[in-house]
PDB file of C-alpha atoms in Angstrom:
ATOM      1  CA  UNK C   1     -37.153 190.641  66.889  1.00 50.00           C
ATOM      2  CA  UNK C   2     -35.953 189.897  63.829  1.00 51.00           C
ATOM      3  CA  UNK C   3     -34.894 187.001  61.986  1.00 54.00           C
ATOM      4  CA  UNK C   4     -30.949 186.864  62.018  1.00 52.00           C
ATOM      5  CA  UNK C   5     -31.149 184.762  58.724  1.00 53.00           C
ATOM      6  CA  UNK C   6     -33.271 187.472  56.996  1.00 54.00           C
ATOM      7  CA  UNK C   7     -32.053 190.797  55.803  1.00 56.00           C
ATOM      8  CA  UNK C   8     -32.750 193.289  58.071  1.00 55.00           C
ATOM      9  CA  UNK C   9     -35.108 196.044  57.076  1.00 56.00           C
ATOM     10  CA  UNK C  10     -33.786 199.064  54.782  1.00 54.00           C
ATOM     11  CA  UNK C  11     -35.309 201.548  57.431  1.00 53.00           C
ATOM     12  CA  UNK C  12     -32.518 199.563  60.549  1.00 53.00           C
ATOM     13  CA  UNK C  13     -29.655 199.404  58.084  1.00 50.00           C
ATOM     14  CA  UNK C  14     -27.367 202.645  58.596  1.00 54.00           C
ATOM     15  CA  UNK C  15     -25.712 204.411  55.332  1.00 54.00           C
ATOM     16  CA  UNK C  16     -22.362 203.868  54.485  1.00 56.00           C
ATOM     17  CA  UNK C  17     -22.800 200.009  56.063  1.00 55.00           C
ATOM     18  CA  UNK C  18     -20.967 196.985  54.204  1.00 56.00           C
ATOM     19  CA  UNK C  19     -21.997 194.134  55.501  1.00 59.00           C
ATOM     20  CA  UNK C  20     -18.490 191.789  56.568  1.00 62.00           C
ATOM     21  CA  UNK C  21     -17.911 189.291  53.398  1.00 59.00           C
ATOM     22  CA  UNK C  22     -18.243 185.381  53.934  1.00 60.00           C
ATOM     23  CA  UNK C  23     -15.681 183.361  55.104  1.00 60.00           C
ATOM     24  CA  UNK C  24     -13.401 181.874  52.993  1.00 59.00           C
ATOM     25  CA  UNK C  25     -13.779 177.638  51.951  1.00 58.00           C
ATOM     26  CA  UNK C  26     -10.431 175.789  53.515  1.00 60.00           C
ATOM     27  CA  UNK C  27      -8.238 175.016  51.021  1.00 60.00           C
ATOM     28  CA  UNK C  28      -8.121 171.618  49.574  1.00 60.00           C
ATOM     29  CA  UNK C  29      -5.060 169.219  49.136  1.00 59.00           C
ATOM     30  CA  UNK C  30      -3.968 168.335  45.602  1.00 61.00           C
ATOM     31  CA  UNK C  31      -4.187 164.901  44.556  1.00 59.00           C
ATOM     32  CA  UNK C  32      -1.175 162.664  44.284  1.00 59.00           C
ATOM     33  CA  UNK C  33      -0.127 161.906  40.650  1.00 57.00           C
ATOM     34  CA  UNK C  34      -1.147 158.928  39.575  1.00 56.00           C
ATOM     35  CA  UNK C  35       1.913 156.459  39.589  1.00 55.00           C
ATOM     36  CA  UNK C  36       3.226 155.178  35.901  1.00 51.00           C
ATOM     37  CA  UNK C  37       2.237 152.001  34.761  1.00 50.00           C
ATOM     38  CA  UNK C  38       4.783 149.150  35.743  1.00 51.00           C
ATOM     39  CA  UNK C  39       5.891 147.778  32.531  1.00 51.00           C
ATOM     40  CA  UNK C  40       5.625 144.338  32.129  1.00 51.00           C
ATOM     41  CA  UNK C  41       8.549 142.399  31.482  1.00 52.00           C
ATOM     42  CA  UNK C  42       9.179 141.136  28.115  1.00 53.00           C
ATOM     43  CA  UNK C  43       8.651 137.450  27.245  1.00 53.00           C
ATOM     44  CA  UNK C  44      11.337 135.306  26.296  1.00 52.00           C
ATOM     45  CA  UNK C  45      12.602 135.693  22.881  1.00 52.00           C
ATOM     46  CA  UNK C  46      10.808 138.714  22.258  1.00 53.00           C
ATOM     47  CA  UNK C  47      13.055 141.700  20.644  1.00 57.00           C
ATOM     48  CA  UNK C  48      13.840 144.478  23.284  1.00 54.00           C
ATOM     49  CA  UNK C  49      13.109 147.623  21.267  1.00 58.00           C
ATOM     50  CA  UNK C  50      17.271 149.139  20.764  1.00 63.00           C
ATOM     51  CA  UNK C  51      18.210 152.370  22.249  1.00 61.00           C
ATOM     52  CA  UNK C  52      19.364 155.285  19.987  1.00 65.00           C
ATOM     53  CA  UNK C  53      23.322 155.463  20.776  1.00 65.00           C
ATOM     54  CA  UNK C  54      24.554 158.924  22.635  1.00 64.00           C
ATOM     55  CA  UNK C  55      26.224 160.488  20.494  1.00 62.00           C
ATOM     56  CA  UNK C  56      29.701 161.331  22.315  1.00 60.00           C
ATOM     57  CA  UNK C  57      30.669 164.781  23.994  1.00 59.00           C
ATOM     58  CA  UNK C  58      32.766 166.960  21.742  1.00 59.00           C
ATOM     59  CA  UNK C  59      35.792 167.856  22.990  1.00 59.00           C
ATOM     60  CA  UNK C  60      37.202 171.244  24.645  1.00 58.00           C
ATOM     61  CA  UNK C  61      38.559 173.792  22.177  1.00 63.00           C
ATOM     62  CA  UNK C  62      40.486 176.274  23.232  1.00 61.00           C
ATOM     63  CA  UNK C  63      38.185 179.724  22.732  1.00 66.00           C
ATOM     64  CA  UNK C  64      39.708 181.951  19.727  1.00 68.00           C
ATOM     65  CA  UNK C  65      42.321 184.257  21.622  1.00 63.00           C
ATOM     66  CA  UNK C  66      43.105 182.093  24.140  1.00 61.00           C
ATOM     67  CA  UNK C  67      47.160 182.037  25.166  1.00 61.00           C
ATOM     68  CA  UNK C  68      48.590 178.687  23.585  1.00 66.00           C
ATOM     69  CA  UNK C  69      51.572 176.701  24.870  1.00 62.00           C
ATOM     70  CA  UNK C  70      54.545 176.243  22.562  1.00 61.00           C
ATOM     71  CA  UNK C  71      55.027 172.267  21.467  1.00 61.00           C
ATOM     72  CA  UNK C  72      58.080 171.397  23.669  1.00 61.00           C
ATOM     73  CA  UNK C  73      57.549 173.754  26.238  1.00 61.00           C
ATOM     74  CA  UNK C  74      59.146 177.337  27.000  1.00 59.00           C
ATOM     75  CA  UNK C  75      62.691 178.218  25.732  1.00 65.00           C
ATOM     76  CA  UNK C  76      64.943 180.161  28.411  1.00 62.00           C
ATOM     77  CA  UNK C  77      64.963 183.944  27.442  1.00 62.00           C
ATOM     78  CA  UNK C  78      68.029 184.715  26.045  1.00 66.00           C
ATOM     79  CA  UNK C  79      70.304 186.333  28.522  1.00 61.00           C
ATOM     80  CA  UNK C  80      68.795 184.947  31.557  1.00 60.00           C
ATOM     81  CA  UNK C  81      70.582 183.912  35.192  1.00 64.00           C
ATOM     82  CA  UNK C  82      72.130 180.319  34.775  1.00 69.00           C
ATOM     83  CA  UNK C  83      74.107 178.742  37.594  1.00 68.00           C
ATOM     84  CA  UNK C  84      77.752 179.377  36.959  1.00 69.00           C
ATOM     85  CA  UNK C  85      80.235 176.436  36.431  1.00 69.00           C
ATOM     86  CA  UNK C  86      82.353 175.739  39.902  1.00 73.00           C
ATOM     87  CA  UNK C  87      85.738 177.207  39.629  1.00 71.00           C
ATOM     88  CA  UNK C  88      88.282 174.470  39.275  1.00 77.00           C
ATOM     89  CA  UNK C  89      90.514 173.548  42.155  1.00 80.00           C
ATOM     90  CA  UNK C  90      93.913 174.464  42.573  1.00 77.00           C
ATOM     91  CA  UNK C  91      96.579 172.196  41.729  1.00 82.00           C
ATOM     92  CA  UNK C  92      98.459 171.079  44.874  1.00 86.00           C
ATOM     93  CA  UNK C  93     101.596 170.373  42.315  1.00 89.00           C
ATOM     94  CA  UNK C  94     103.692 173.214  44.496  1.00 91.00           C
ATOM     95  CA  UNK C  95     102.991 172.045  47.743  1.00 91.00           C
ATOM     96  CA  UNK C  96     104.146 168.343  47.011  1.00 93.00           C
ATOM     97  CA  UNK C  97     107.062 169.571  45.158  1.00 94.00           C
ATOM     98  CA  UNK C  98     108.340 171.798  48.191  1.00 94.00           C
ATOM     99  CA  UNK C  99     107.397 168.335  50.733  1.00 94.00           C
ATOM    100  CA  UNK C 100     109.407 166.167  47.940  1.00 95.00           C
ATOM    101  CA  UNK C 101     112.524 168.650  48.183  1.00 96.00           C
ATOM    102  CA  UNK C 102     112.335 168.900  52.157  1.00 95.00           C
ATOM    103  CA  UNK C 103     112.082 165.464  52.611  1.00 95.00           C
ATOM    104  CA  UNK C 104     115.083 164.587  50.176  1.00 95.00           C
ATOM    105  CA  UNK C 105     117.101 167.206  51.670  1.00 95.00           C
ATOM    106  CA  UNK C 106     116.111 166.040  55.562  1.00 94.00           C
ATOM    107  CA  UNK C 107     116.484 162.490  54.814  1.00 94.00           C
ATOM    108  CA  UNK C 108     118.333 161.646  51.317  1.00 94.00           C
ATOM    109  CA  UNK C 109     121.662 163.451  52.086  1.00 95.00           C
ATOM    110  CA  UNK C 110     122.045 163.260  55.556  1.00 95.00           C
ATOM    111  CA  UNK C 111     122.458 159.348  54.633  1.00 95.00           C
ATOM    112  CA  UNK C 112     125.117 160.154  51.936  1.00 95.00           C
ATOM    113  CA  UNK C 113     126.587 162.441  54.388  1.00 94.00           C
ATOM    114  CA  UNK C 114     126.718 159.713  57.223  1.00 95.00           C
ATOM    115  CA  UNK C 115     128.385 157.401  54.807  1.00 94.00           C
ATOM    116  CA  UNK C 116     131.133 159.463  53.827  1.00 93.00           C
ATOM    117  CA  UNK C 117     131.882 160.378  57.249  1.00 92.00           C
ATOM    118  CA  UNK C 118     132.381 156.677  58.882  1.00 93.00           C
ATOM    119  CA  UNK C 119     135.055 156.465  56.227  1.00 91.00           C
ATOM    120  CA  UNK C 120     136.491 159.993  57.000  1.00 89.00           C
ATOM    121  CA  UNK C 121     137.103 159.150  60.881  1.00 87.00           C
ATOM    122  CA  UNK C 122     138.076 155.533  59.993  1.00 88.00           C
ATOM    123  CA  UNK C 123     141.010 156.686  58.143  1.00 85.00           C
ATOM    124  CA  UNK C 124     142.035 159.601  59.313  1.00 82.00           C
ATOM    125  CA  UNK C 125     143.658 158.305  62.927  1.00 79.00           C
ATOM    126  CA  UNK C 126     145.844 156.517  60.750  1.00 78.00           C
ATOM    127  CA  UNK C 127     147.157 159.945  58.841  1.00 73.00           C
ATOM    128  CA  UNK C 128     147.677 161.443  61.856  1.00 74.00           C
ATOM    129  CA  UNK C 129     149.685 158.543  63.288  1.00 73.00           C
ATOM    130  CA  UNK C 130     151.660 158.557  59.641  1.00 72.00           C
ATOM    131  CA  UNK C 131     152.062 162.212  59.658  1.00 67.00           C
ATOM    132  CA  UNK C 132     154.385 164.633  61.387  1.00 63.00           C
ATOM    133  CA  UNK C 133     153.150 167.272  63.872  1.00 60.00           C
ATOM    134  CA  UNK C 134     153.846 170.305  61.374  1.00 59.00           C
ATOM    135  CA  UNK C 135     151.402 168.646  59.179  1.00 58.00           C
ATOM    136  CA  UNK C 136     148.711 168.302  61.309  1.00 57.00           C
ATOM    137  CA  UNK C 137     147.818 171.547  60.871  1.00 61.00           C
ATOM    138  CA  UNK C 138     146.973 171.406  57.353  1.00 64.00           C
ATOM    139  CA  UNK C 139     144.317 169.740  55.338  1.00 68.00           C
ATOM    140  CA  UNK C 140     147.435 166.575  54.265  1.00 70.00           C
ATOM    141  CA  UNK C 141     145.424 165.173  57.237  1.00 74.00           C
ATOM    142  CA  UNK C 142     142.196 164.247  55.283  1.00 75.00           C
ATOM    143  CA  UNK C 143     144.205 163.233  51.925  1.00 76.00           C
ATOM    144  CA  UNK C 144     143.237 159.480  52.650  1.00 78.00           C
ATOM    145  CA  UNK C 145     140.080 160.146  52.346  1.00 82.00           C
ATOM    146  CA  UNK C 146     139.636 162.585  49.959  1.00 85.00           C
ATOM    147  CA  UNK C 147     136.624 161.032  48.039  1.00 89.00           C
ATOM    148  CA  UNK C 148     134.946 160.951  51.326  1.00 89.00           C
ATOM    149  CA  UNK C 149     135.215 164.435  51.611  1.00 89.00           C
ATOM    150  CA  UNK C 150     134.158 165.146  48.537  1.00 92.00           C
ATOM    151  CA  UNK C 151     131.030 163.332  49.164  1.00 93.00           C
ATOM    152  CA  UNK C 152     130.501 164.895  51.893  1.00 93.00           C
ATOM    153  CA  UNK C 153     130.712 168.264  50.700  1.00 93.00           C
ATOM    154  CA  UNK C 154     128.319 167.139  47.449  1.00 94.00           C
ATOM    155  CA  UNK C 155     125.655 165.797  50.267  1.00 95.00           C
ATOM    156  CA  UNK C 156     125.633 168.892  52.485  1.00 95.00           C
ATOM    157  CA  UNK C 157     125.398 171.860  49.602  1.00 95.00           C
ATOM    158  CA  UNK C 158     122.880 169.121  47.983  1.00 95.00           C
ATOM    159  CA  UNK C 159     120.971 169.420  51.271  1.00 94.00           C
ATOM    160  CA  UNK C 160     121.229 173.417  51.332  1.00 95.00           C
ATOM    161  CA  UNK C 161     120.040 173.969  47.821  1.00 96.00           C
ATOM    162  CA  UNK C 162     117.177 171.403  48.429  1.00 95.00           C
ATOM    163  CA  UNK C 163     115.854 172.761  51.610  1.00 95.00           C
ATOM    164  CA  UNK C 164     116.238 176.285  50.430  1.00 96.00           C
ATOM    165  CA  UNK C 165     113.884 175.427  47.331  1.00 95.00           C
ATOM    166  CA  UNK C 166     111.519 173.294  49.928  1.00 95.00           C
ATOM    167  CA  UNK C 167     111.158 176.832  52.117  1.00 95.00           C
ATOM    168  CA  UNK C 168     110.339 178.528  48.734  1.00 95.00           C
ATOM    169  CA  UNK C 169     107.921 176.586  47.063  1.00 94.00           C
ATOM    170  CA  UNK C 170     106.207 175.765  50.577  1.00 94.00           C
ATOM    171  CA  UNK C 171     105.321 179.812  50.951  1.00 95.00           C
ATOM    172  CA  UNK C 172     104.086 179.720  47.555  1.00 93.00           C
ATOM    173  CA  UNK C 173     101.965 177.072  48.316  1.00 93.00           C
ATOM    174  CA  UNK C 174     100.212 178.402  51.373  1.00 92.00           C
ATOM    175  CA  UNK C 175      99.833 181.822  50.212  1.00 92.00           C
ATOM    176  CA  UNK C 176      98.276 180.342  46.901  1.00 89.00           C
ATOM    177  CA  UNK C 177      96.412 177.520  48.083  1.00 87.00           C
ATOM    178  CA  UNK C 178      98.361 174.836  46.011  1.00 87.00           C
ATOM    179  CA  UNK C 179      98.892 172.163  48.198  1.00 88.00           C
ATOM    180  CA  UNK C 180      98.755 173.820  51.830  1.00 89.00           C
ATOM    181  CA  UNK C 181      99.204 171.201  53.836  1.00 91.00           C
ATOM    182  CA  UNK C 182     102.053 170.223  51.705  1.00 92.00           C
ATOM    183  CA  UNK C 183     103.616 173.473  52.013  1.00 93.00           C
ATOM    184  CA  UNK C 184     103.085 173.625  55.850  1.00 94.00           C
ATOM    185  CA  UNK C 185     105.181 169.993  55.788  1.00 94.00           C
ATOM    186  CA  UNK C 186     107.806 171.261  54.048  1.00 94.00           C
ATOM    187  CA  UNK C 187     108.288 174.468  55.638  1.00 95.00           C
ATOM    188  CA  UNK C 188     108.670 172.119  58.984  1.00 95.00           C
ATOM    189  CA  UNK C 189     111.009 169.516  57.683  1.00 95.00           C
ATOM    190  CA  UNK C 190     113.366 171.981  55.985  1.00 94.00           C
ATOM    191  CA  UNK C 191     113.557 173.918  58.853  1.00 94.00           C
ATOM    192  CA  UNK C 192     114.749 170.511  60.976  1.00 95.00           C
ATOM    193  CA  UNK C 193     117.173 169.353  57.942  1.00 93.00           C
ATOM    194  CA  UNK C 194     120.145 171.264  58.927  1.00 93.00           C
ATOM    195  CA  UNK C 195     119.792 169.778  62.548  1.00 95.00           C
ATOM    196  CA  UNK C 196     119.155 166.200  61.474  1.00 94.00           C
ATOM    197  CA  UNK C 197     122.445 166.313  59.140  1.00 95.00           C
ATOM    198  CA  UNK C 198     124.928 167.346  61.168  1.00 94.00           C
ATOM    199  CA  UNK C 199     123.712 165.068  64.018  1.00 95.00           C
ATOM    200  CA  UNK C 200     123.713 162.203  61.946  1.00 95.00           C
ATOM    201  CA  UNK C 201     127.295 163.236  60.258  1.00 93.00           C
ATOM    202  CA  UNK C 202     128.723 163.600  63.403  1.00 93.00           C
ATOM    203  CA  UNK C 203     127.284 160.475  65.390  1.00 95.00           C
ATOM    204  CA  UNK C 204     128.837 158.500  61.977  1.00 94.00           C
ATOM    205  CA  UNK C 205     132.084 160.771  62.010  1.00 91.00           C
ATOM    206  CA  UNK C 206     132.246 159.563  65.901  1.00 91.00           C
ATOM    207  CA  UNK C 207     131.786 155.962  65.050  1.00 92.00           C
ATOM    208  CA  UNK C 208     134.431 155.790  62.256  1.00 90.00           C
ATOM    209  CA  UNK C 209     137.361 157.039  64.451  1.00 86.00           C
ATOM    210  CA  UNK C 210     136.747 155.071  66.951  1.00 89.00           C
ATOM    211  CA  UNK C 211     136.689 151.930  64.476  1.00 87.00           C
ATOM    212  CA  UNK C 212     139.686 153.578  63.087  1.00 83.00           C
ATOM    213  CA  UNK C 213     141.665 153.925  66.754  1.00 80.00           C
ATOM    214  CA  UNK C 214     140.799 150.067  67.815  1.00 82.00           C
ATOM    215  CA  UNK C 215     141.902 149.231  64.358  1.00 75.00           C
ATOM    216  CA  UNK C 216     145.375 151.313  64.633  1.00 69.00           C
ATOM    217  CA  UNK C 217     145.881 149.825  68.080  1.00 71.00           C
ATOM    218  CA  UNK C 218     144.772 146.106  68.035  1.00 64.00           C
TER     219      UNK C 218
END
């Protein structure tokens, strides 16, 4: 036997043998850096050693090139979409016009009219009383009261002309949008005029003779 320590002899050792290297030392930890000295603090009164002042960051520049913004901010291109302005509304001056008329010739007249007609029945019972029977036939009948009658015409072709311009202007006022409301009023109250004069011309007509027959008899 051999020593396992000792080489072996050149005669045991086969060509083409390497012998297996060493193993390798374990690796070693580095040291820990030292730690920096703790400065001491500085006695009272002594001078503190001044710190150097930073100098300050410049400021950001646009790069050469770059796109700049106009002072005062973009203009509008010239021909560009703006809001039109609202159209301005219709006057309504035709649809209170036609109400105005209807109303005058619905109410206004038909007053005149009842007027004038009291006085025509008051005084013509005592025509007909005065009168002889051939006469009666004629218009000599109403001659007491011819200013009544006369009013009473003015009041009822008043009416007519009035409601007649109430119809037109109301049509014009609804198919134009002037005033439709208005217009729808009118058409209503000129259509009722004719109605609400008579009626209230004969009612008064009615009253008068009546006062005029107690009067003739009492």
């Amino acid at each position: 036997m051999t020593d396992p320590q000792l080489p072996p002899p050149s005669g045991s050792v086969p060509s083409g043998f390497v012998p297996p290297a060493p193993p390798a030392a374990p690796p070693v930890a580095p040291a820990p850096p030292a730690a920096a000295p703790a400065l001491a603090p500085a006695a009272y009164g002594a001078s503190v050693p001044s710190v150097p002042p930073v100098p300050p960051a410049p400021g950001y520049a646009a790069p050469p090139g770059a796109y700049q913004v106009p002072v005062g901010g973009y203009a509008a291109p010239t021909g560009a979409y703006t809001v039109p302005d609202p159209a301005p509304r219709p006057s309504k001056l035709t649809g209170t016009l036609s109400l105005v008329f209807a109303l005058v010739a619905a109410v206004v007249t038909p007053i005149v009219a009842a007027f004038a007609s009291y006085e025509i029945g008051r005084r013509v019972p005592e025509a007909i009383v005065r009168l002889n029977s051939d006469d009666l036939s004629s218009l000599a009948v109403l001659s007491p009261a011819r200013d009544q009658v006369l009013w009473a015409e003015i009041s009822f072709w008043a009416g007519t002309i009035l409601g007649i311009a109430a119809i037109v202007l109301g049509i014009m006022a609804i198919a134009r949008k002037r005033g439709r409301g208005q217009g729808i009023g009118a058409l209503i109250v000129a259509a009722v005029g004719p109605a609400i004069f008579f009626l209230i011309a004969g009612v008064a007509l009615g009253a008068g003779a009546a006062a005029g027959g107690i009067g003739l008899y009492s």
